[in-house]
Amino acid sequence: MKFQGVPNNYTPIILTARPALIPMPSPILEAIEQRRSIRNFTEQTVDSNTLYEIIQAGVWAPSGLNNQPWRFAIVTDAAIRARLAEQTTYGHIVLGAPALIGVYLDRQAMYDDLKDAQSAGACIQNMLLAAEALGLGAVWLGQILKNREKVGEILGLAANLELMAIIAIGHPSRRDQQSQRKPLAEFIVKEL
Amino acid sequence: MKFQGVPNNYTPIILTARPALIPMPSPILEAIEQRRSIRNFTEQTVDSNTLYEIIQAGVWAPSGLNNQPWRFAIVTDAAIRARLAEQTTYGHIVLGAPALIGVYLDRQAMYDDLKDAQSAGACIQNMLLAAEALGLGAVWLGQILKNREKVGEILGLAANLELMAIIAIGHPSRRDQQSQRKPLAEFIVKEL
């Protein structure tokens, strides 16, 4: 055992300069740190190729046994977005986003509920990072899961598809979002 | 409804040139695409600051209600790695990796089993991307979950911590790993 806990003098270099570890600033670490949930969008639409690119980034996530259980429903139609908006208390975001991607798991491809759900999260994180890399903003919507069956009806999806989240995507109307994380030491429970 | 399915002539630009969408090649999309599971490591150790940086990237993942439920156990001690190696059929990876990070959820911070598990996956994906950005390699180990209680005993962790995965990290002994994904069209079940 070396020591317990993060030393008091540790400054997370991801938040500051990082010459010691990384010869050049890492755009990857910066992207991870600077990503924010974007909930307000301009009226500018998002073209299909851009949405495909975001999904392509999603499917480069790892999955257990490489089972690739993710499935996606793209919604840009305003009338369908309006119906989906009624299924969540965050309906104003669903209405205001020019594009939605429903992220599903295919029960026929799944092998482990927990690990496949984790893999859906990894897939979604790739999509959120990709959206920002493409100059867009996005937010991960989970509250709508309480009406997942109704969402499936609206989208006309097969029963083997289980809703994991809806990602709202668009051109950000502003980029001054702030977010907070606890100090790193509060997350690290053991060092052995 | 615009059309069903990805057009036959669609080429995922993440895999090729992408002048149409992205003026400059995006290091973020490239990192997402090029990340591979690394299972073979050199004997070179990984310093604590680098592991903290990887964890810091992890906690920049989104979480429901920003509950930040992730907790981490860092293991570099060879004797403890040897005990952990006995808990999984992938013990040779656990033994060969100079650093392990156990990713946990804190039941006292959780609010929704499914969404917190997804958030753990998003956190892990950030960590895998960060490891590669820092010149390291990593692999997400899930099979060890079958012995999660024993792992908790070996690490001396409180019962409120639930193991989500162990990430094995080190300097890759090679970087020629290949991975495959199904064609994008097989993932997109609906376009509305």
Coordinates of N, CA, C and O in Angstrom, one line a residue, chain A residues 24-158:
Chain A
M24 N 2.1 18.2 -25.6 CA 1.2 19.1 -26.2 C -0.1 19.1 -25.5 O -0.5 18.1 -25.0
P25 N -0.8 20.2 -25.5 CA -2.2 20.2 -24.9 C -3.0 19.1 -25.6 O -2.9 19.0 -26.9
S26 N -3.7 18.3 -24.9 CA -4.5 17.2 -25.5 C -5.9 17.7 -25.9 O -6.7 18.0 -25.0
P27 N -6.2 17.7 -27.2 CA -7.6 18.1 -27.5 C -8.6 17.1 -27.0 O -9.8 17.5 -26.8
I28 N -8.2 15.9 -26.7 CA -9.2 14.9 -26.2 C -9.6 15.2 -24.8 O -10.7 15.2 -24.4
L29 N -8.6 15.4 -24.0 CA -8.9 15.8 -22.6 C -9.6 17.1 -22.5 O -10.6 17.2 -21.7
E30 N -9.3 18.0 -23.3 CA -10.0 19.3 -23.3 C -11.4 19.1 -23.7 O -12.4 19.7 -23.1
A31 N -11.7 18.3 -24.7 CA -13.0 18.0 -25.2 C -13.9 17.4 -24.1 O -15.0 17.7 -23.9
I32 N -13.2 16.4 -23.4 CA -13.9 15.7 -22.3 C -14.3 16.7 -21.2 O -15.4 16.7 -20.6
E33 N -13.4 17.6 -20.9 CA -13.6 18.5 -19.8 C -14.6 19.6 -20.2 O -15.4 20.1 -19.3
Q34 N -14.5 20.0 -21.4 CA -15.3 21.2 -21.8 C -16.7 20.9 -22.3 O -17.5 21.8 -22.5
R35 N -17.0 19.6 -22.6 CA -18.3 19.3 -23.0 C -19.4 19.7 -22.0 O -19.2 19.6 -20.8
R36 N -20.4 20.3 -22.4 CA -21.5 20.7 -21.5 C -22.8 20.2 -22.1 O -23.0 20.0 -23.3
S37 N -23.8 20.0 -21.2 CA -25.2 19.7 -21.6 C -25.8 21.0 -22.2 O -25.8 22.0 -21.6
I38 N -26.2 20.9 -23.5 CA -26.8 22.0 -24.2 C -28.3 21.8 -24.3 O -28.7 20.8 -24.9
R39 N -29.0 22.7 -23.8 CA -30.5 22.6 -23.8 C -31.2 23.6 -24.6 O -32.5 23.6 -24.7
N40 N -30.5 24.6 -25.1 CA -31.1 25.7 -25.9 C -30.5 25.7 -27.3 O -29.2 25.8 -27.4
F41 N -31.3 25.6 -28.3 CA -30.8 25.5 -29.7 C -31.4 26.6 -30.6 O -32.5 27.1 -30.4
T42 N -30.6 26.9 -31.6 CA -31.2 27.8 -32.7 C -32.1 27.0 -33.5 O -32.3 25.8 -33.4
E43 N -32.8 27.7 -34.5 CA -33.7 26.9 -35.4 C -33.0 26.2 -36.5 O -33.7 25.5 -37.3
Q44 N -31.7 26.4 -36.6 CA -31.0 25.7 -37.7 C -31.1 24.2 -37.6 O -30.9 23.6 -36.6
T45 N -31.4 23.6 -38.7 CA -31.6 22.2 -38.7 C -30.2 21.5 -38.7 O -29.2 22.1 -39.0
V46 N -30.2 20.2 -38.5 CA -29.0 19.3 -38.5 C -29.2 18.3 -39.6 O -30.2 17.6 -39.6
D47 N -28.2 18.3 -40.5 CA -28.4 17.4 -41.7 C -28.2 15.9 -41.3 O -27.5 15.6 -40.3
S48 N -28.7 15.1 -42.2 CA -28.7 13.6 -41.9 C -27.2 13.1 -41.8 O -26.9 12.3 -40.9
N49 N -26.3 13.6 -42.6 CA -25.0 13.0 -42.6 C -24.3 13.3 -41.2 O -23.5 12.5 -40.7
T50 N -24.6 14.5 -40.7 CA -24.1 14.8 -39.4 C -24.6 13.9 -38.3 O -23.9 13.5 -37.4
L51 N -25.9 13.6 -38.4 CA -26.5 12.7 -37.4 C -25.9 11.3 -37.6 O -25.6 10.6 -36.6
Y52 N -25.6 10.9 -38.8 CA -25.0 9.6 -39.0 C -23.6 9.5 -38.4 O -23.2 8.5 -37.8
E53 N -22.9 10.7 -38.6 CA -21.5 10.7 -38.0 C -21.6 10.6 -36.5 O -20.7 9.9 -35.9
I54 N -22.5 11.2 -35.9 CA -22.7 11.1 -34.4 C -23.0 9.7 -34.0 O -22.4 9.2 -33.0
I55 N -23.8 9.0 -34.7 CA -24.1 7.6 -34.4 C -22.9 6.8 -34.7 O -22.6 5.8 -33.9
Q56 N -22.2 7.1 -35.8 CA -21.0 6.3 -36.1 C -20.0 6.4 -34.9 O -19.4 5.4 -34.5
A57 N -19.9 7.6 -34.3 CA -19.0 7.7 -33.2 C -19.6 6.9 -32.0 O -18.8 6.2 -31.3
G58 N -20.9 6.8 -31.9 CA -21.5 6.0 -30.8 C -21.1 4.6 -30.9 O -20.8 3.9 -29.9
V59 N -21.2 4.0 -32.1 CA -21.0 2.6 -32.2 C -19.5 2.2 -32.1 O -19.2 1.0 -32.1
W60 N -18.6 3.2 -32.1 CA -17.2 2.8 -31.8 C -17.0 2.7 -30.3 O -15.9 2.4 -29.8
A61 N -18.0 2.8 -29.5 CA -17.9 2.4 -28.0 C -17.6 0.9 -27.9 O -17.9 0.1 -28.8
P62 N -17.0 0.5 -26.8 CA -16.8 -0.9 -26.6 C -18.1 -1.5 -26.1 O -19.0 -0.8 -25.5
S63 N -18.3 -2.8 -26.3 CA -19.4 -3.5 -25.8 C -19.0 -4.9 -25.4 O -18.0 -5.4 -25.9
G64 N -19.6 -5.5 -24.4 CA -19.2 -6.8 -23.9 C -19.3 -7.8 -25.0 O -20.3 -7.9 -25.7
L65 N -18.3 -8.6 -25.2 CA -18.2 -9.6 -26.3 C -18.4 -9.0 -27.6 O -18.7 -9.6 -28.6
N66 N -18.2 -7.7 -27.7 CA -18.4 -6.9 -28.9 C -19.7 -7.2 -29.5 O -19.9 -7.3 -30.7
N67 N -20.8 -7.2 -28.7 CA -22.1 -7.6 -29.2 C -22.8 -6.4 -29.8 O -23.9 -6.6 -30.5
Q68 N -22.3 -5.2 -29.7 CA -22.9 -4.0 -30.4 C -24.4 -4.0 -30.3 O -25.1 -4.0 -31.3
P69 N -24.9 -3.9 -29.1 CA -26.4 -4.0 -28.9 C -27.2 -2.7 -29.2 O -28.4 -2.7 -29.1
W70 N -26.5 -1.6 -29.5 CA -27.1 -0.3 -29.6 C -28.0 -0.2 -30.9 O -27.6 -0.7 -32.0
R71 N -29.1 0.5 -30.8 CA -29.9 0.8 -32.0 C -30.4 2.2 -31.8 O -30.4 2.8 -30.7
F72 N -30.7 2.9 -33.0 CA -30.9 4.3 -32.9 C -32.2 4.6 -33.8 O -32.4 4.1 -34.9
A73 N -32.9 5.6 -33.2 CA -34.1 6.1 -34.0 C -33.9 7.6 -34.1 O -33.7 8.3 -33.1
I74 N -33.8 8.1 -35.3 CA -33.6 9.5 -35.6 C -34.9 10.2 -35.8 O -35.7 9.7 -36.6
V75 N -35.1 11.3 -35.1 CA -36.4 12.0 -35.3 C -36.1 13.5 -35.5 O -35.5 14.2 -34.7
T76 N -36.5 14.0 -36.7 CA -36.4 15.4 -37.0 C -37.8 16.0 -37.3 O -37.9 17.2 -37.2
D77 N -38.7 15.2 -37.6 CA -40.1 15.6 -37.9 C -40.7 16.4 -36.7 O -40.7 15.9 -35.6
A78 N -41.2 17.6 -37.0 CA -41.7 18.5 -35.9 C -42.9 17.9 -35.2 O -43.0 18.0 -34.0
A79 N -43.8 17.3 -36.0 CA -45.0 16.8 -35.4 C -44.7 15.6 -34.4 O -45.3 15.5 -33.4
I80 N -43.7 14.8 -34.8 CA -43.4 13.6 -33.9 C -42.6 14.2 -32.7 O -42.8 13.7 -31.6
R81 N -41.8 15.1 -32.9 CA -41.1 15.7 -31.8 C -42.1 16.3 -30.8 O -42.0 16.2 -29.6
A82 N -43.2 16.9 -31.3 CA -44.2 17.4 -30.4 C -44.9 16.4 -29.6 O -45.2 16.5 -28.4
R83 N -45.1 15.2 -30.2 CA -45.8 14.1 -29.5 C -44.8 13.5 -28.5 O -45.2 13.2 -27.3
L84 N -43.5 13.5 -28.8 CA -42.5 13.0 -27.8 C -42.4 13.9 -26.7 O -42.2 13.5 -25.5
A85 N -42.5 15.2 -27.0 CA -42.4 16.3 -25.9 C -43.4 16.1 -24.8 O -43.1 16.4 -23.7
E86 N -44.5 15.5 -25.2 CA -45.6 15.3 -24.2 C -45.3 14.2 -23.2 O -46.0 14.0 -22.2
Q87 N -44.2 13.5 -23.5 CA -43.9 12.3 -22.6 C -42.8 12.6 -21.6 O -42.4 11.7 -20.9
T88 N -42.4 13.8 -21.5 CA -41.4 14.2 -20.5 C -41.6 15.6 -19.9 O -42.1 16.5 -20.6
T89 N -41.2 15.8 -18.7 CA -41.2 17.1 -18.1 C -40.2 18.0 -18.8 O -40.2 19.2 -18.5
Y90 N -39.3 17.5 -19.6 CA -38.3 18.3 -20.3 C -38.8 18.5 -21.8 O -38.0 18.6 -22.7
G91 N -40.1 18.5 -22.0 CA -40.7 18.6 -23.3 C -40.2 19.9 -24.1 O -40.1 19.8 -25.3
H92 N -39.9 21.0 -23.3 CA -39.5 22.2 -24.0 C -38.1 21.9 -24.7 O -37.9 22.5 -25.8
I93 N -37.3 21.1 -24.2 CA -36.0 20.7 -24.8 C -36.3 19.9 -26.1 O -35.7 20.1 -27.1
V94 N -37.2 18.9 -25.9 CA -37.5 18.0 -27.1 C -38.1 18.8 -28.2 O -37.8 18.6 -29.4
L95 N -38.9 19.8 -27.9 CA -39.6 20.6 -28.9 C -38.5 21.6 -29.5 O -38.6 21.8 -30.7
G96 N -37.6 22.1 -28.7 CA -36.7 23.1 -29.2 C -35.5 22.5 -30.0 O -34.8 23.2 -30.6
A97 N -35.3 21.2 -29.9 CA -34.1 20.6 -30.5 C -34.5 20.2 -31.9 O -35.5 19.4 -32.1
P98 N -33.7 20.6 -32.9 CA -34.1 20.2 -34.3 C -33.9 18.7 -34.6 O -34.5 18.2 -35.5
A99 N -33.1 18.0 -33.8 CA -32.9 16.6 -34.0 C -32.9 15.8 -32.7 O -32.3 16.3 -31.7
L100 N -33.5 14.7 -32.7 CA -33.4 13.8 -31.6 C -32.9 12.4 -32.0 O -33.2 12.0 -33.2
I101 N -32.1 11.8 -31.2 CA -31.7 10.4 -31.5 C -32.1 9.6 -30.3 O -31.6 9.8 -29.1
G102 N -33.0 8.7 -30.5 CA -33.4 7.7 -29.4 C -32.4 6.6 -29.4 O -32.1 6.0 -30.5
V103 N -31.8 6.4 -28.3 CA -30.8 5.3 -28.1 C -31.4 4.1 -27.5 O -32.0 4.2 -26.4
Y104 N -31.4 3.0 -28.2 CA -32.0 1.8 -27.7 C -31.0 0.6 -27.6 O -29.9 0.7 -28.1
L105 N -31.4 -0.4 -26.8 CA -30.7 -1.6 -26.8 C -31.7 -2.7 -27.4 O -32.9 -2.7 -27.1
D106 N -31.1 -3.6 -28.2 CA -31.8 -4.6 -28.8 C -31.8 -5.9 -28.0 O -30.7 -6.5 -27.8
R107 N -32.9 -6.2 -27.4 CA -32.9 -7.4 -26.5 C -32.4 -8.6 -27.1 O -31.8 -9.5 -26.5
Q108 N -32.5 -8.7 -28.4 CA -32.0 -9.9 -29.2 C -30.5 -9.9 -29.3 O -29.9 -10.9 -29.6
A109 N -29.9 -8.8 -29.1 CA -28.4 -8.7 -29.1 C -27.8 -8.6 -27.8 O -26.6 -8.8 -27.6
M110 N -28.6 -8.4 -26.7 CA -28.0 -8.2 -25.4 C -27.5 -9.5 -24.8 O -28.0 -10.6 -25.2
Y111 N -26.6 -9.4 -23.8 CA -26.1 -10.6 -23.1 C -26.1 -10.4 -21.6 O -26.0 -11.4 -20.9
D112 N -26.2 -9.1 -21.1 CA -26.1 -8.9 -19.7 C -26.7 -7.5 -19.5 O -26.2 -6.5 -20.0
D113 N -27.8 -7.4 -18.7 CA -28.5 -6.2 -18.6 C -27.6 -5.0 -18.1 O -27.7 -3.9 -18.6
L114 N -26.9 -5.3 -17.0 CA -26.0 -4.2 -16.5 C -24.9 -3.8 -17.4 O -24.7 -2.6 -17.7
K115 N -24.2 -4.8 -18.0 CA -23.1 -4.4 -18.9 C -23.6 -3.8 -20.2 O -22.9 -2.9 -20.7
D116 N -24.7 -4.2 -20.7 CA -25.2 -3.6 -21.9 C -25.7 -2.2 -21.6 O -25.6 -1.3 -22.4
A117 N -26.3 -1.9 -20.4 CA -26.7 -0.6 -20.0 C -25.4 0.3 -19.9 O -25.4 1.5 -20.3
Q118 N -24.4 -0.2 -19.3 CA -23.1 0.5 -19.3 C -22.6 0.9 -20.7 O -22.1 2.0 -20.9
S119 N -22.7 -0.1 -21.5 CA -22.2 0.1 -22.9 C -23.1 1.2 -23.6 O -22.5 1.9 -24.4
A120 N -24.4 1.2 -23.3 CA -25.2 2.3 -23.8 C -24.7 3.6 -23.4 O -24.7 4.6 -24.1
G121 N -24.3 3.7 -22.1 CA -23.7 4.9 -21.6 C -22.4 5.3 -22.3 O -22.2 6.5 -22.6
A122 N -21.6 4.4 -22.5 CA -20.3 4.6 -23.3 C -20.6 5.1 -24.7 O -20.0 6.1 -25.2
C123 N -21.6 4.5 -25.3 CA -22.1 4.9 -26.7 C -22.6 6.3 -26.6 O -22.2 7.2 -27.5
I124 N -23.4 6.7 -25.7 CA -24.0 8.0 -25.5 C -22.9 9.0 -25.3 O -22.9 10.1 -25.9
Q125 N -21.9 8.7 -24.5 CA -20.8 9.7 -24.2 C -20.0 9.9 -25.5 O -19.7 11.1 -25.8
N126 N -19.8 8.9 -26.3 CA -19.1 9.1 -27.6 C -20.0 10.1 -28.4 O -19.4 11.0 -29.1
M127 N -21.3 9.9 -28.4 CA -22.2 10.7 -29.2 C -22.2 12.2 -28.8 O -22.2 13.1 -29.6
L128 N -22.1 12.4 -27.5 CA -22.1 13.7 -26.9 C -20.8 14.4 -27.3 O -20.8 15.6 -27.7
L129 N -19.7 13.7 -27.2 CA -18.4 14.3 -27.6 C -18.4 14.5 -29.1 O -17.8 15.6 -29.5
A130 N -18.9 13.6 -29.9 CA -18.9 13.8 -31.3 C -19.7 15.0 -31.7 O -19.4 15.8 -32.6
A131 N -20.9 15.2 -31.1 CA -21.7 16.3 -31.4 C -21.0 17.6 -31.2 O -21.0 18.5 -32.0
E132 N -20.2 17.7 -30.1 CA -19.5 19.0 -29.8 C -18.3 19.1 -30.8 O -18.0 20.2 -31.3
A133 N -17.7 18.0 -31.2 CA -16.6 18.0 -32.2 C -17.1 18.5 -33.5 O -16.4 19.1 -34.3
L134 N -18.4 18.3 -33.8 CA -19.0 18.7 -35.1 C -19.6 20.1 -35.0 O -20.4 20.5 -35.9
G135 N -19.4 20.8 -33.9 CA -19.8 22.1 -33.7 C -21.3 22.3 -33.2 O -21.9 23.3 -33.2
L136 N -21.8 21.1 -32.8 CA -23.2 21.1 -32.3 C -23.2 21.1 -30.8 O -22.2 21.0 -30.1
G137 N -24.4 21.1 -30.2 CA -24.6 20.8 -28.8 C -25.6 19.7 -28.6 O -26.4 19.5 -29.5
A138 N -25.5 19.1 -27.4 CA -26.5 18.0 -27.2 C -26.7 17.8 -25.7 O -25.9 18.3 -24.9
V139 N -27.8 17.2 -25.4 CA -28.1 16.9 -24.0 C -28.7 15.5 -23.9 O -29.5 15.1 -24.8
W140 N -28.3 14.8 -22.9 CA -28.8 13.4 -22.6 C -30.0 13.5 -21.8 O -30.0 14.0 -20.7
L141 N -31.1 13.0 -22.3 CA -32.4 13.0 -21.6 C -32.8 11.6 -21.2 O -33.0 10.7 -22.0
G142 N -33.0 11.5 -19.9 CA -33.3 10.2 -19.3 C -34.7 10.2 -18.6 O -35.3 9.1 -18.5
Q143 N -35.2 11.3 -18.3 CA -36.5 11.4 -17.6 C -37.6 10.8 -18.4 O -38.6 10.2 -17.8
I144 N -37.5 10.8 -19.7 CA -38.5 10.3 -20.6 C -38.7 8.8 -20.5 O -39.7 8.2 -21.0
L145 N -37.7 8.1 -19.9 CA -37.8 6.7 -19.8 C -39.0 6.2 -19.0 O -39.5 5.1 -19.2
K146 N -39.6 7.1 -18.2 CA -40.8 6.7 -17.4 C -41.9 6.4 -18.4 O -42.9 5.7 -18.0
N147 N -41.9 7.0 -19.6 CA -42.9 6.7 -20.6 C -42.3 6.0 -21.8 O -42.7 6.2 -23.0
R148 N -41.4 5.1 -21.5 CA -40.7 4.4 -22.7 C -41.6 3.6 -23.6 O -41.4 3.5 -24.8
E149 N -42.7 3.0 -23.0 CA -43.6 2.3 -23.8 C -44.3 3.2 -24.8 O -44.5 2.9 -26.0
K150 N -44.8 4.3 -24.3 CA -45.5 5.3 -25.2 C -44.5 5.8 -26.2 O -44.9 6.0 -27.4
V151 N -43.3 6.1 -25.9 CA -42.3 6.5 -26.9 C -42.1 5.5 -28.0 O -42.1 5.8 -29.2
G152 N -42.1 4.2 -27.6 CA -42.0 3.2 -28.6 C -43.2 3.1 -29.5 O -43.0 2.9 -30.7
E153 N -44.3 3.4 -29.0 CA -45.6 3.5 -29.8 C -45.5 4.6 -30.8 O -45.8 4.4 -32.0
I154 N -45.1 5.8 -30.3 CA -45.1 6.9 -31.2 C -44.1 6.7 -32.3 O -44.3 7.1 -33.5
L155 N -43.0 6.1 -32.0 CA -41.9 5.8 -33.0 C -42.2 4.6 -33.9 O -41.6 4.3 -34.9
G156 N -43.2 3.8 -33.4 CA -43.5 2.6 -34.1 C -42.4 1.5 -34.1 O -42.1 0.9 -35.1
L157 N -41.8 1.3 -32.9 CA -40.7 0.4 -32.8 C -41.1 -0.9 -32.3 O -42.0 -1.1 -31.6
A158 N -40.3 -1.9 -32.7 CA -40.5 -3.3 -32.2 C -40.3 -3.4 -30.7 O -39.6 -2.7 -30.1

